[in-house]
Each structure stands twice: as structure tokens, then as C-alpha cells.
PDB file of C-alpha atoms in Angstrom:
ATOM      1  CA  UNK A 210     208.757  62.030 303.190  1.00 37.00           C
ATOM      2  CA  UNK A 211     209.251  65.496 302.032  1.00 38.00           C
ATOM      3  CA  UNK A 212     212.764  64.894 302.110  1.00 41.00           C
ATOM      4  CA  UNK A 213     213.041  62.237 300.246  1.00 42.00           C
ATOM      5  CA  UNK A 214     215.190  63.089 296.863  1.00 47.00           C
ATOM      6  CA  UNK A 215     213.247  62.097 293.796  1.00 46.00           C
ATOM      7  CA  UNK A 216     217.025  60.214 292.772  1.00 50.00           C
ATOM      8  CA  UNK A 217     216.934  57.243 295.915  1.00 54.00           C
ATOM      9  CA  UNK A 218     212.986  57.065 295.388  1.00 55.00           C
ATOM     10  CA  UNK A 219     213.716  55.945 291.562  1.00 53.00           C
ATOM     11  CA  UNK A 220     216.859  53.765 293.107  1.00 79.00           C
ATOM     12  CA  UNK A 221     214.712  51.479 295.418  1.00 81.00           C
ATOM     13  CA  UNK A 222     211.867  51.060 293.146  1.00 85.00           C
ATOM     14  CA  UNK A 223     214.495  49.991 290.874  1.00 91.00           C
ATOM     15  CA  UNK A 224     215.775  47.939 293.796  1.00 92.00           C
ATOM     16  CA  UNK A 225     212.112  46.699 295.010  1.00 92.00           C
ATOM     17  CA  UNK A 226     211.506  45.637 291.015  1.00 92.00           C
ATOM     18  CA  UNK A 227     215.109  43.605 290.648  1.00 93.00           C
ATOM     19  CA  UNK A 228     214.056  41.315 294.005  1.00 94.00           C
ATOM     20  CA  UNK A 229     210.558  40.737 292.343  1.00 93.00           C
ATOM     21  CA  UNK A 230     211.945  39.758 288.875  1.00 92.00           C
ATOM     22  CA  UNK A 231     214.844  37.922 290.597  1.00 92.00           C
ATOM     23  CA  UNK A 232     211.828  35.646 292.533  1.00 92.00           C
ATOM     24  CA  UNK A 233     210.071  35.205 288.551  1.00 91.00           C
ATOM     25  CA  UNK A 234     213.133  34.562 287.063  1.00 92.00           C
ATOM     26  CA  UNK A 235     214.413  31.997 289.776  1.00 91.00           C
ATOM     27  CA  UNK A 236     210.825  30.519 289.681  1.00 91.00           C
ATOM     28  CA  UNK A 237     210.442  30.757 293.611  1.00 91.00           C
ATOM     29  CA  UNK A 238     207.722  30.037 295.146  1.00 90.00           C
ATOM     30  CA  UNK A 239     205.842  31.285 298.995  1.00 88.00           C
ATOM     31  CA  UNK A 240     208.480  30.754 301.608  1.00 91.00           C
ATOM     32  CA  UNK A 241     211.441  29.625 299.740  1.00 94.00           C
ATOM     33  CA  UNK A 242     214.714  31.266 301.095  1.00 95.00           C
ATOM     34  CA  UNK A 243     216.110  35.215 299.460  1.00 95.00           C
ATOM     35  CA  UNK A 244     219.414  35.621 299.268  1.00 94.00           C
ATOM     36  CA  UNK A 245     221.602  36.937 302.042  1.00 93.00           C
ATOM     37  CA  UNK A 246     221.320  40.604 302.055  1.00 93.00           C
ATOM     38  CA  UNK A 247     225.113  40.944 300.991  1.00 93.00           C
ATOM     39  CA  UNK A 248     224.337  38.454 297.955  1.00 94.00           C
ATOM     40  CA  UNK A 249     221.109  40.691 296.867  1.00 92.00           C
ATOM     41  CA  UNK A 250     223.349  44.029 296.916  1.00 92.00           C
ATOM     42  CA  UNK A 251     225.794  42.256 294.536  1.00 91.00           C
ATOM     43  CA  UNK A 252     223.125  40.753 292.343  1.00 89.00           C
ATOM     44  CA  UNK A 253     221.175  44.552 292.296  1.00 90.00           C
ATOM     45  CA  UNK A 254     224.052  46.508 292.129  1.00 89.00           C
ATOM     46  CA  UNK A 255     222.732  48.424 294.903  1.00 89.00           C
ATOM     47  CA  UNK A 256     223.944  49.448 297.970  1.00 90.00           C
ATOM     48  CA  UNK A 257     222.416  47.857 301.874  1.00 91.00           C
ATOM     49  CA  UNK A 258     220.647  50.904 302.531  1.00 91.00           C
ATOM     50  CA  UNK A 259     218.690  50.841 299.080  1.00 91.00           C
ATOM     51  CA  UNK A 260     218.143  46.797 299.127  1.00 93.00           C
ATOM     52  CA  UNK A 261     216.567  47.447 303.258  1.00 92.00           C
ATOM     53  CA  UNK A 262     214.090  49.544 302.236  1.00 92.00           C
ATOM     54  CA  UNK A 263     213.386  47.774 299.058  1.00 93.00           C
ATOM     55  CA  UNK A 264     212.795  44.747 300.946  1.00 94.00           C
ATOM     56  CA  UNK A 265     210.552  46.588 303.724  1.00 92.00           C
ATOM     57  CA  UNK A 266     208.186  47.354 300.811  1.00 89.00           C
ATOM     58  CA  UNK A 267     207.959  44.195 299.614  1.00 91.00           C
ATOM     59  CA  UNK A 268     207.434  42.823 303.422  1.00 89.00           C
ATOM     60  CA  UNK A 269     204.425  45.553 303.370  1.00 83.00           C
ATOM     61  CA  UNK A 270     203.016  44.218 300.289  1.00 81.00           C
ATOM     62  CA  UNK A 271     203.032  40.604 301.954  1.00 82.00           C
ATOM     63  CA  UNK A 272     205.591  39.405 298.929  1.00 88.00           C
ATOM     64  CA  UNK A 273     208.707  38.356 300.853  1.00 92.00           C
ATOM     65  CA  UNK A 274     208.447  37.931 304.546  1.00 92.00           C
ATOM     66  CA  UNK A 275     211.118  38.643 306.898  1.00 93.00           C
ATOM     67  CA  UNK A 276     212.157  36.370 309.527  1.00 92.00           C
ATOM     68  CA  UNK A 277     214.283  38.052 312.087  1.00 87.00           C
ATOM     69  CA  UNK A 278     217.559  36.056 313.476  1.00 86.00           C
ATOM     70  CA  UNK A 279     216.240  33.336 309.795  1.00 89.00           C
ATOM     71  CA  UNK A 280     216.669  35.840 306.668  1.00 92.00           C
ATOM     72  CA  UNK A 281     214.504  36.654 304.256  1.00 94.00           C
ATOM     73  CA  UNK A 282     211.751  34.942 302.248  1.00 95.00           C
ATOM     74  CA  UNK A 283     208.923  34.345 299.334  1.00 93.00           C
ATOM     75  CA  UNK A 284     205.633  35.902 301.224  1.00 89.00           C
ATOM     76  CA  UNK A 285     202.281  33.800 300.737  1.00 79.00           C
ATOM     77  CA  UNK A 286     201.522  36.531 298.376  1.00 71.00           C
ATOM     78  CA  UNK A 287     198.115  37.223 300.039  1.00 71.00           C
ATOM     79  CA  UNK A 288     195.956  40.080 299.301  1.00 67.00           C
ATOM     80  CA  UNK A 289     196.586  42.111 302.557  1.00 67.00           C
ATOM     81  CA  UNK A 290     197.760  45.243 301.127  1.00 69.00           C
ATOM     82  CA  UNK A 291     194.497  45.245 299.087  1.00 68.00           C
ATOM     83  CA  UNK A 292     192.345  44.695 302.042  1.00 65.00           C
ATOM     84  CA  UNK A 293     194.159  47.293 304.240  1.00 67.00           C
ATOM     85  CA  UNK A 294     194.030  49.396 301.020  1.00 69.00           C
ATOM     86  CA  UNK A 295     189.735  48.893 301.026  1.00 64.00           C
ATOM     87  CA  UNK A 296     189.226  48.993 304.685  1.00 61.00           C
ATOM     88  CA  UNK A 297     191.475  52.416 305.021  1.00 65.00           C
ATOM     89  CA  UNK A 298     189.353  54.016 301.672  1.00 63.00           C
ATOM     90  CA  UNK A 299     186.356  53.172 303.874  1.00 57.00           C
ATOM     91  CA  UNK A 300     187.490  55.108 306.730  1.00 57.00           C
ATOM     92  CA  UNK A 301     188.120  57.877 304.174  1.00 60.00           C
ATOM     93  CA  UNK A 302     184.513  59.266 303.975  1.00 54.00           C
ATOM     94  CA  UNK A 303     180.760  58.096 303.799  1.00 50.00           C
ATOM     95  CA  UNK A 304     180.532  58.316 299.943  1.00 57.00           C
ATOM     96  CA  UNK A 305     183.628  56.004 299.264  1.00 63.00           C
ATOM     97  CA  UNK A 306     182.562  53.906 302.310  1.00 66.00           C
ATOM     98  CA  UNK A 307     179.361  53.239 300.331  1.00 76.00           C
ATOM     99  CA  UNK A 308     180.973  52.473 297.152  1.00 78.00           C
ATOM    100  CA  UNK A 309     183.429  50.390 298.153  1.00 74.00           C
ATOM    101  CA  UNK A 310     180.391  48.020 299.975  1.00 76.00           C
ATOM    102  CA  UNK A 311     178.283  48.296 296.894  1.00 82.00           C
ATOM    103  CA  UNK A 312     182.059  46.857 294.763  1.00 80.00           C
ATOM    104  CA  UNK A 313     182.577  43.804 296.733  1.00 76.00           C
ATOM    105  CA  UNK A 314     178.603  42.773 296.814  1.00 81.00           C
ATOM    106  CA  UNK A 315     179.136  42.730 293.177  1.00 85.00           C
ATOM    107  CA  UNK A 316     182.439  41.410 293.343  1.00 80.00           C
ATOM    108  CA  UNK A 317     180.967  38.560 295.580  1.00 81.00           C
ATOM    109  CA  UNK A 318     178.042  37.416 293.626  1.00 86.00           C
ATOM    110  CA  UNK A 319     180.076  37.422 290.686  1.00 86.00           C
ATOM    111  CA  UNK A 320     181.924  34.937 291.950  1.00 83.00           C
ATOM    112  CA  UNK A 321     179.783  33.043 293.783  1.00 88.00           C
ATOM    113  CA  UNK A 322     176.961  33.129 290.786  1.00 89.00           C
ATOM    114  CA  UNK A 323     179.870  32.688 288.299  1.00 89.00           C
ATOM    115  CA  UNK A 324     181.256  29.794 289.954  1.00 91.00           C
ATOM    116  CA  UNK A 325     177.958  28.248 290.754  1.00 94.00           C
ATOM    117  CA  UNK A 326     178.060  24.857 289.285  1.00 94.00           C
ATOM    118  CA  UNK A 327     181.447  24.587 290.260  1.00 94.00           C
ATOM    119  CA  UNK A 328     180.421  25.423 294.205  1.00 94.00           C
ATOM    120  CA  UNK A 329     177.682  23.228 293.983  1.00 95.00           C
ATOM    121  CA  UNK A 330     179.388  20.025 292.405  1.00 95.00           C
ATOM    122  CA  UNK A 331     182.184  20.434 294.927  1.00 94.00           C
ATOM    123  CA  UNK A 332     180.521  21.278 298.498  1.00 95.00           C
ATOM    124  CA  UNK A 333     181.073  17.946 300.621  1.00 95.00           C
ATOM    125  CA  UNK A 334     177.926  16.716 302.965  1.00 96.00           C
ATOM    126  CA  UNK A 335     180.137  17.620 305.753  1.00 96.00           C
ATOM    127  CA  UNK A 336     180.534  20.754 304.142  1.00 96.00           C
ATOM    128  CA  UNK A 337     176.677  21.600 304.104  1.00 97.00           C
ATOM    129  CA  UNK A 338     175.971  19.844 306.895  1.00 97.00           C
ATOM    130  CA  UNK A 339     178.531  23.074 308.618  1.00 97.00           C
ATOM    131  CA  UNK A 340     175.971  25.222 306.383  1.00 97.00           C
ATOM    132  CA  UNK A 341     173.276  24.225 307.403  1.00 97.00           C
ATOM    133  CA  UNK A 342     175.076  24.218 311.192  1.00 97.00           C
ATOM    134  CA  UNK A 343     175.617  28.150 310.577  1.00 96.00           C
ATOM    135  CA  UNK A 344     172.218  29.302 309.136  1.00 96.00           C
ATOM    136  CA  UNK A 345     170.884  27.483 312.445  1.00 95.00           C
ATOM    137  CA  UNK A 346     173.014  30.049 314.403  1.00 94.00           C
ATOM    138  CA  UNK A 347     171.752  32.778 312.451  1.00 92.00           C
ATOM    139  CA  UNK A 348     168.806  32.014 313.245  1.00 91.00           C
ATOM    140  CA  UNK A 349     169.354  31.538 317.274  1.00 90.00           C
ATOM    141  CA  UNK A 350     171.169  34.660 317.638  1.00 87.00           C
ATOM    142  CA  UNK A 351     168.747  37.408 315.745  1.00 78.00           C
ATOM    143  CA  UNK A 352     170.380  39.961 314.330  1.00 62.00           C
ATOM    144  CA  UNK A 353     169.963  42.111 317.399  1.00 66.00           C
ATOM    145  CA  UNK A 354     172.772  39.561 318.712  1.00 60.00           C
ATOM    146  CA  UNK A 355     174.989  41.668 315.852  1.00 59.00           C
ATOM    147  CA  UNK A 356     178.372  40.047 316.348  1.00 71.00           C
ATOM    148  CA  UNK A 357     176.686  36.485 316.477  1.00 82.00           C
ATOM    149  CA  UNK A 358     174.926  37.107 313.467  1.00 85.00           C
ATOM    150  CA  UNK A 359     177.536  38.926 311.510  1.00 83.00           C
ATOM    151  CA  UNK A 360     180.094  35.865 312.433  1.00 87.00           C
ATOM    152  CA  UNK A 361     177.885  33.364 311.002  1.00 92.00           C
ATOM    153  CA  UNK A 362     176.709  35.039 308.079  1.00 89.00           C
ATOM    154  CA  UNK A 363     180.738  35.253 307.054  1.00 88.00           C
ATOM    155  CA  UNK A 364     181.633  31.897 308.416  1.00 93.00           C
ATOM    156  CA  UNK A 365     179.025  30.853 305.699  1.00 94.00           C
ATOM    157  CA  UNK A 366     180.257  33.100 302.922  1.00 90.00           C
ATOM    158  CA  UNK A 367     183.852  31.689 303.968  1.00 90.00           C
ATOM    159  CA  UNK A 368     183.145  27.894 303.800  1.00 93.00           C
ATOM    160  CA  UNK A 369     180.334  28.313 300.664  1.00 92.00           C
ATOM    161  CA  UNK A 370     183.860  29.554 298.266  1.00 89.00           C
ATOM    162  CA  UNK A 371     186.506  27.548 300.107  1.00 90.00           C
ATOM    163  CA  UNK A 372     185.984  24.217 298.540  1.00 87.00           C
ATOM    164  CA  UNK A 373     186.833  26.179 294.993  1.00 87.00           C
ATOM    165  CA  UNK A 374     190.606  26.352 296.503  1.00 86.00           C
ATOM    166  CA  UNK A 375     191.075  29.525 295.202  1.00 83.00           C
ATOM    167  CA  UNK A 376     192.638  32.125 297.751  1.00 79.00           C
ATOM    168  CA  UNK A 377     191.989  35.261 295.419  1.00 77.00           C
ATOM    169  CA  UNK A 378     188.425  34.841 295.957  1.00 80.00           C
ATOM    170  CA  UNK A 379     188.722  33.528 299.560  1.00 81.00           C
ATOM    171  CA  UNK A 380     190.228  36.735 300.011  1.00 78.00           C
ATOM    172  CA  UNK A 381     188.137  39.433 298.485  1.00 76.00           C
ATOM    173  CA  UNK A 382     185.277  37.784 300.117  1.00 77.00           C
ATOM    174  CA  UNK A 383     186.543  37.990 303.823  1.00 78.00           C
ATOM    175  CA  UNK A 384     187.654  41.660 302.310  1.00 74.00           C
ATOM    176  CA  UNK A 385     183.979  42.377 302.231  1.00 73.00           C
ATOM    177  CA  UNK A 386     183.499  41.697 305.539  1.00 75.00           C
ATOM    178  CA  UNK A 387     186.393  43.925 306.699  1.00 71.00           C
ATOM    179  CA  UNK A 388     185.050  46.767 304.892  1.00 71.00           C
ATOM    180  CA  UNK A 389     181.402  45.817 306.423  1.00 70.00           C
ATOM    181  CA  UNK A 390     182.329  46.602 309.751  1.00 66.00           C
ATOM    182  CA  UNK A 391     183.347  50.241 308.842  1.00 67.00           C
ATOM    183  CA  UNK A 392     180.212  50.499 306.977  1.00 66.00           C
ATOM    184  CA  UNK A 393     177.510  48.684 309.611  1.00 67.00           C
ATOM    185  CA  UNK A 394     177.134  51.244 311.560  1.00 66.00           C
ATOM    186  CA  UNK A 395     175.486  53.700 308.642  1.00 65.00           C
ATOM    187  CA  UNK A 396     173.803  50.913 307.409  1.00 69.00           C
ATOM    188  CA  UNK A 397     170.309  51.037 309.109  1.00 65.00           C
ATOM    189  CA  UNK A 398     166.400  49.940 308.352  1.00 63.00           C
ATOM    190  CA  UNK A 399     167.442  45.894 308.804  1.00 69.00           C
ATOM    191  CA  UNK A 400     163.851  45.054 310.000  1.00 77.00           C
ATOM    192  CA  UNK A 401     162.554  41.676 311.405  1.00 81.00           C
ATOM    193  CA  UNK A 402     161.416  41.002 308.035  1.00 83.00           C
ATOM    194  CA  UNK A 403     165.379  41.224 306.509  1.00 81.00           C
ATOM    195  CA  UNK A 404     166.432  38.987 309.176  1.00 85.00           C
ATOM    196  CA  UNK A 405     163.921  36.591 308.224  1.00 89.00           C
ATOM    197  CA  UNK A 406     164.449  36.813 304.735  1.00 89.00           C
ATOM    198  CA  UNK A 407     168.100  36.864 305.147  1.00 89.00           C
ATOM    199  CA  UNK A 408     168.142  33.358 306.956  1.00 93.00           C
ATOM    200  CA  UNK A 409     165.821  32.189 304.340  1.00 95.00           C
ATOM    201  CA  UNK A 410     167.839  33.262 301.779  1.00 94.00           C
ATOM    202  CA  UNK A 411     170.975  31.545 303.259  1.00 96.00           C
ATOM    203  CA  UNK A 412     168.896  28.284 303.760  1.00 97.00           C
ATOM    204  CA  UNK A 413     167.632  28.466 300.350  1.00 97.00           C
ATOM    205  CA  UNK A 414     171.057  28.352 299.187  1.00 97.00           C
ATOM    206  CA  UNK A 415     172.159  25.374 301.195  1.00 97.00           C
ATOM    207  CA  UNK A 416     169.062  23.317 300.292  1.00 98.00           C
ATOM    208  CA  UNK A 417     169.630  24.292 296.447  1.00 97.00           C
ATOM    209  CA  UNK A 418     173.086  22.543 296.996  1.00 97.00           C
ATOM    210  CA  UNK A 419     172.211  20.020 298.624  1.00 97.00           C
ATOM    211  CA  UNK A 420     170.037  19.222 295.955  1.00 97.00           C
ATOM    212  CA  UNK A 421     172.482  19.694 293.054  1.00 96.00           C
ATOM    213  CA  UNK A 422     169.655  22.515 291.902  1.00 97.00           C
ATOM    214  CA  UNK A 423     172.300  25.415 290.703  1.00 95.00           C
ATOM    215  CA  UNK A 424     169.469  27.442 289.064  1.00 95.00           C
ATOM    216  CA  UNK A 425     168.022  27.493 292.563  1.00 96.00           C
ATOM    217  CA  UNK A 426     171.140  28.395 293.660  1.00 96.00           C
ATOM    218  CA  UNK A 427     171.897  31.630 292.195  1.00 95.00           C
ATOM    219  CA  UNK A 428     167.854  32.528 293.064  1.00 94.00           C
ATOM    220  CA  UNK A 429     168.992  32.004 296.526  1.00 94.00           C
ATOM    221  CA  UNK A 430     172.414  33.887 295.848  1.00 93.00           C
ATOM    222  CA  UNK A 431     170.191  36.746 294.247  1.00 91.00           C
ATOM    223  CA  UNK A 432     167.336  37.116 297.232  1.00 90.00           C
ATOM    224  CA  UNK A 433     170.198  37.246 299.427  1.00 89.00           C
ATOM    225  CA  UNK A 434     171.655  40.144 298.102  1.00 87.00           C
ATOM    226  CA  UNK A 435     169.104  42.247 296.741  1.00 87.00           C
ATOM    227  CA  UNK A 436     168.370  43.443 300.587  1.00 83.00           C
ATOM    228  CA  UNK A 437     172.030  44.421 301.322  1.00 82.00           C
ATOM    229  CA  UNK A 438     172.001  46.217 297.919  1.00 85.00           C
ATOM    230  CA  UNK A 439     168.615  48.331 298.804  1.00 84.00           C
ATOM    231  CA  UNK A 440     169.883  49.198 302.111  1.00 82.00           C
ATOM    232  CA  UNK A 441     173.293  50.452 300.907  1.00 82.00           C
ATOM    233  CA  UNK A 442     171.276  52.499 298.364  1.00 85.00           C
ATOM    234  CA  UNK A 443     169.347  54.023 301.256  1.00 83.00           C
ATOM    235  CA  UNK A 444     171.524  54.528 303.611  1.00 79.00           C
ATOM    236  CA  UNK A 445     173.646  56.516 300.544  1.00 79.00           C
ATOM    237  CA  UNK A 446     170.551  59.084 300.065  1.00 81.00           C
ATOM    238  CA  UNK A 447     170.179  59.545 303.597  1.00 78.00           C
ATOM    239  CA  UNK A 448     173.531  60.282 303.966  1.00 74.00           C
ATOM    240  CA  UNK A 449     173.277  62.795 300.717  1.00 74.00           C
ATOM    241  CA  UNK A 450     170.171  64.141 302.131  1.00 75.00           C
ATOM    242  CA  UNK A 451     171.995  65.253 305.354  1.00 72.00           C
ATOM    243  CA  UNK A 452     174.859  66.827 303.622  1.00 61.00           C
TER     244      UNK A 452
END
């Protein structure tokens, strides 16, 4: 990387910015066709070595996908490069690890507090009926089960957002859980009593939906995450303690 002349690293961002406005400006949308590589070095002005890597980054970032031996074309757009981007600052050090967990708890009861009414009005009975299917497996499995447990509790976090239809927040939820499983591990003190009150809490939610009661809803939303708040705050003096 050292190597790299400061010259061809201004070239392909140039490069990687003319293929994004070229998408905006041709109103593309995820998985419509790219020009031929020949055709997007005219366009650019840029030569094939340039528009490659250009394209590699923007492959990375998840906003064109390549299709070997098929060409080039609009990427779904997703969030993956932010989610690789949380779960690799988790790995980082205990301190950022922390953070980043205490971010997306607020990040996800924002939404799913801020969106309450919306959640509430929208979940299907077939929808909490699968709720109410997953706080039962919470329930069977104990948290010392861990990777029962831990599924459940995100299969519910999953379906209690999805009927909103919005991926951005599909997303950044499931990111949470990515970052979780770096940060489990230095996460201890979950007693009997937080499992209890955890599966509570998630059952408290479903009921409060069931019953069109949003109010009780974000009560339930808030008992549910006070615990993983307290026991990120812990865990962060212990490890400050230590150091």
C-alpha cells in the first residue's frame, strides 16, 4: 500500500465516484446491468486498470456486484461494509468493544420505541403467534443453552422490525447481534434472575402487541434493555479495574 502513488489513488476515487454518479444519474436500481468494462473506460475517461479497481471497491462496499462469466451490476446496497466495519472495531480492544454494544442498544430501542405504534399496528397474528413461538424457546433452552438462547432472542428482534419493511433497520439490528458475539464473552453476572426477567420482558412485549397496548410496549421494550445496559456498564469497570 506503501507504494501506492498519491496520483492513481486520486484517479480511482475519481473513477469509483464517476460509476456511482453514473448509477444516480441513470436512475438504476439493485441488480440492473453496468456497462461493459470497455463502455465504462470510455464513459470515465479512464483507463481498464483504474475502472478494475474502482469497481473492486465498489464490489467491497456491496454497491455493484460482480458476476463472473455475466458482467457487472447494481449491488442490493446492503449495509455489510458497516457491519464488517462494527464487528472488526470490536475486535479492536475491550473499551471500543464496549462502546460499540452500548451504540446499537441505543440504536435498537430507538427504533424499536420510535417505531412503536407503527410495529404494533402492523405485526400479523401469525407474526406473534412466531413471537410468542420464540419466547417459548427461550424459555426451554435457559440461557446456559447460550447458542439456543442467543438464536431466539435475535430471531425475535429480527421478526419484531421486519414487518416495518425497512432493511436499514433490519440491518443495524442483526448488526447488534454480530457485534454481541465479540462482546459475550466479557459480558458476565447474567444470573437466573436476568434470564427470568429477560423472557418476561420479551413476553411482555408480545402480549402488549397483541393487545394493541403500545404504552405497554415500550415498558416491555425498556425492562428488556435496562439489564443488557447494567451489565455492559459492569463488565466496562471491571475491565477498567483490571487495567
Amino acid at each position: 500500500m506503501s507504494g501506492t502513488r498519491p496520483g492513481r489513488q486520486l484517479l480511482r476515487q475519481e473513477v469509483v465516484d464517476g460509476i456511482k454518479r453514473y448509477i444516480l444519474e441513470k436512475r438504476l436500481r439493485p441488480g440492473d446491468p453496468l456497462p461493459t468494462e470497455p463502455a465504462l473506460c470510455e464513459a470515465l475517461g479512464a483507463s481498464r486498470s483504474s475502472v478494475r479497481e474502482a469497481v473492486k471497491i465498489l464490489d467491497a462496499l456491496d454497491i455493484v456486484e460482480v458476476r463472473h462469466g455475466h458482467g457487472t451490476y447494481v449491488g442490493r446496497l446492503s449495509l455489510s461494509a458497516l457491519v464488517e466495519s462494527l464487528t472488526f472495531r470490536g475486535l479492536l480492544s475491550p473499551d471500543d468493544d464496549f462502546q460499540v454494544m452500548a451504540d446499537l442498544v441505543d440504536v435498537r430501542e430507538l427504533f424499536e420505541r420510535g417505531m412503536a405504534d407503527r410495529i404494533v399496528s402492523t405485526l400479523s397474528p401469525e407474526q406473534l403467534d412466531a413471537l410468542d413461538g420464540l419466547v417459548a424457546t427461550m424459555r426451554e433452552t435457559g440461557a446456559q443453552d447460550g447458542h439456543g438462547f442467543v438464536a431466539a432472542d435475535r430471531a425475535f428482534h429480527a421478526l419484531l422490525v421486519a414487518p416495518l419493511g425497512n432493511d436499514l433497520i433490519g440491518q443495524l439490528s442483526m448488526a447488534f447481534w454480530d457485534v454481541y458475539t465479540i462482546v459475550a464473552p466479557h459480558l458476565d453476572g447474567f444470573t437466573h434472575a436476568d434470564e427470568m426477567a429477560t423472557i418476561a420482558a420479551h413476553q411482555n412485549i408480545v402480549d402488549a402487541a397483541r393487545a394493541g397496548d403500545i404504552a405497554g410496549f415500550m415498558e416491555a421494550l425498556a425492562d428488556h434493555y435496562a439489564p443488557v445496559r447494567r451489565r455492559i456498564s459492569e463488565a466496562r469497570a471491571r475491565d477498567n479495574a483490571a487495567g
